[in-house]
PDB file of C-alpha atoms in Angstrom:
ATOM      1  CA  UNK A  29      14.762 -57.950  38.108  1.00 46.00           C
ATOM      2  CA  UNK A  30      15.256 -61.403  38.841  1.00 44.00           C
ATOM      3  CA  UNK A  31      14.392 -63.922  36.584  1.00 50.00           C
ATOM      4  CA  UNK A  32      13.501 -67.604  36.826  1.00 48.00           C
ATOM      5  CA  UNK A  33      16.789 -69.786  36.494  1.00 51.00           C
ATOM      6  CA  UNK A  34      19.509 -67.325  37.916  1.00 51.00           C
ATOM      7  CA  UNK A  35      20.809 -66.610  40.989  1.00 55.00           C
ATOM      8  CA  UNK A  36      20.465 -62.850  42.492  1.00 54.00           C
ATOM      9  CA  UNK A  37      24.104 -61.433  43.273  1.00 55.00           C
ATOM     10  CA  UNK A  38      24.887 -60.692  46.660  1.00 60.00           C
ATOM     11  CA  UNK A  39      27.782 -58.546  45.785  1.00 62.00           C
ATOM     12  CA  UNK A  40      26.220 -55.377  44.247  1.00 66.00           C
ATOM     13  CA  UNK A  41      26.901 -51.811  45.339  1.00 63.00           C
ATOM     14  CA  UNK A  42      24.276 -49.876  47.120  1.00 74.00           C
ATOM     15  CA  UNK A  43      25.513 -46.981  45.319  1.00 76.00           C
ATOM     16  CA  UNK A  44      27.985 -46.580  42.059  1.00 71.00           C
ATOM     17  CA  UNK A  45      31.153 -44.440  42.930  1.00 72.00           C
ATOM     18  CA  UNK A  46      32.062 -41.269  40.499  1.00 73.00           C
ATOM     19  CA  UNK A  47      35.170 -40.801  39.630  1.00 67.00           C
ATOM     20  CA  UNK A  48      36.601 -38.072  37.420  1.00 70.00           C
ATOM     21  CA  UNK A  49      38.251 -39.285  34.338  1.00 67.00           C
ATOM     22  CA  UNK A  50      40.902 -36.642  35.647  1.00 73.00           C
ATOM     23  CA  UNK A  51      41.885 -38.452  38.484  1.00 70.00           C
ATOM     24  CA  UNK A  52      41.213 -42.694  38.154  1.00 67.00           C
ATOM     25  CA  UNK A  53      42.645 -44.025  40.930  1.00 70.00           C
ATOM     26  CA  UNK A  54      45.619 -46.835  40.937  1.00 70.00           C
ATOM     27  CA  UNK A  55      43.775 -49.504  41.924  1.00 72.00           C
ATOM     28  CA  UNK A  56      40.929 -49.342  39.450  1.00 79.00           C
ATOM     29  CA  UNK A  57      40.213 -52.434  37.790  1.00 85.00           C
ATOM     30  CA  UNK A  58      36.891 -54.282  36.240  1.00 89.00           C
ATOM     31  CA  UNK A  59      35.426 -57.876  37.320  1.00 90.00           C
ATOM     32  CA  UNK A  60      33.718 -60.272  35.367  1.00 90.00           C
ATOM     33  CA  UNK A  61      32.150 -62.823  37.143  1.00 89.00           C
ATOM     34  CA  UNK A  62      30.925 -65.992  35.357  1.00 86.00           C
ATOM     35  CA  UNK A  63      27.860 -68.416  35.990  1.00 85.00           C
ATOM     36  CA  UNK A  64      30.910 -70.973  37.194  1.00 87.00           C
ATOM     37  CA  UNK A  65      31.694 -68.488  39.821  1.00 84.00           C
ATOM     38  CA  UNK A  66      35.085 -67.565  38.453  1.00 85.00           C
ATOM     39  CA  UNK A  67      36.407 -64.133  37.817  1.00 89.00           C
ATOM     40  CA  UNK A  68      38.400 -62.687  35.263  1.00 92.00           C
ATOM     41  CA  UNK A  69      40.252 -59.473  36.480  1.00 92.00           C
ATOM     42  CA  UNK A  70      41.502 -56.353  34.456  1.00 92.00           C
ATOM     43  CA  UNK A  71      43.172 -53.605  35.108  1.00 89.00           C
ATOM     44  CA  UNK A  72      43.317 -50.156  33.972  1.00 84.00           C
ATOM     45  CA  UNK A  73      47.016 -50.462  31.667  1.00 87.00           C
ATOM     46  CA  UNK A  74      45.453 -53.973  30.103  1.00 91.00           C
ATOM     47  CA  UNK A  75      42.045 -52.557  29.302  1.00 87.00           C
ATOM     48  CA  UNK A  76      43.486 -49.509  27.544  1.00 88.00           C
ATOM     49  CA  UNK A  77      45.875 -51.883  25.764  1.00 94.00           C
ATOM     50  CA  UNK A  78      43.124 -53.578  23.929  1.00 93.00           C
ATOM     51  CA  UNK A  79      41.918 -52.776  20.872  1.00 95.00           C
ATOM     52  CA  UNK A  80      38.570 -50.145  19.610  1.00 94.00           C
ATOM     53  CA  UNK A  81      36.167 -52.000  18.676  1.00 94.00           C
ATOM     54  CA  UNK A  82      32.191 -51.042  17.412  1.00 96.00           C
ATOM     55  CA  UNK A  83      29.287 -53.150  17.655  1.00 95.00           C
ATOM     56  CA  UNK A  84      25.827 -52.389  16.529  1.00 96.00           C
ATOM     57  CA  UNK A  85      23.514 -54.349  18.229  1.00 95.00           C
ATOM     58  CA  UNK A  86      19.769 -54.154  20.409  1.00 95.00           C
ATOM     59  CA  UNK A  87      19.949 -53.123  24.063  1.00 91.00           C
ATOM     60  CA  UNK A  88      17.796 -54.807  26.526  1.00 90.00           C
ATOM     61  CA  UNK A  89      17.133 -53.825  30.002  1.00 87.00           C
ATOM     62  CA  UNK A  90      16.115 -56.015  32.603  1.00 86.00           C
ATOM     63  CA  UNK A  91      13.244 -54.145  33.671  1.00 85.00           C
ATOM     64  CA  UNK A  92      12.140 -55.205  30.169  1.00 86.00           C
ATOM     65  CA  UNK A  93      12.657 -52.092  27.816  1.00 88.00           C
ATOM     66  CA  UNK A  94      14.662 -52.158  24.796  1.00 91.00           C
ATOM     67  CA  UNK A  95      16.548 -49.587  22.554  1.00 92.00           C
ATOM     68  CA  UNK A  96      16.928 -51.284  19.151  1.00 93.00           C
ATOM     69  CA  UNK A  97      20.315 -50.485  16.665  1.00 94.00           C
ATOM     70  CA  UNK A  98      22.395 -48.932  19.153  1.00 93.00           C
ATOM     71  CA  UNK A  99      25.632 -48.129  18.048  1.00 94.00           C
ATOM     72  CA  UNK A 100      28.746 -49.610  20.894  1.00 92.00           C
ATOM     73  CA  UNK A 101      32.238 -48.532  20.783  1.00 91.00           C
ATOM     74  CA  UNK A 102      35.309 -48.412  22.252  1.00 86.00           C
TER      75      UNK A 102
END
């Protein structure tokens, strides 16, 4: 859904790849792209160096449906 104010990505997957917890590949890694345009990369051996965490907190969807109290972790 695109909503007034921000700017659709044109970067998105058609299609999200599975991969088997048994077999993550090297080069996996997660992006976070800011508002600025900037991008914070981490990989696999600094994301499971971080700490557990929980958070309880409302989910809402884009397509405008909500799950209230769930429970995050990890």
């Amino acid at each position: 859904m695109f909503q007034f104010g921000h700017e659709a990505m044109s970067n998105r997957l058609d299609e999200l790849p599975i991969i088997s917890s048994d077999s993550i590949p090297d080069w996996y890694h997660l992006e976070i792209w800011s508002g600025t345009g900037i991008a914070r990369v981490f990989y696999l051996e600094e994301l499971n160096a971080m700490a557990n965490t929980t958070v309880r907190t409302d989910f809402f969807c884009n397509d405008g449906w909500e799950v209230p109290d769930v429970l995050w972790s990890g």
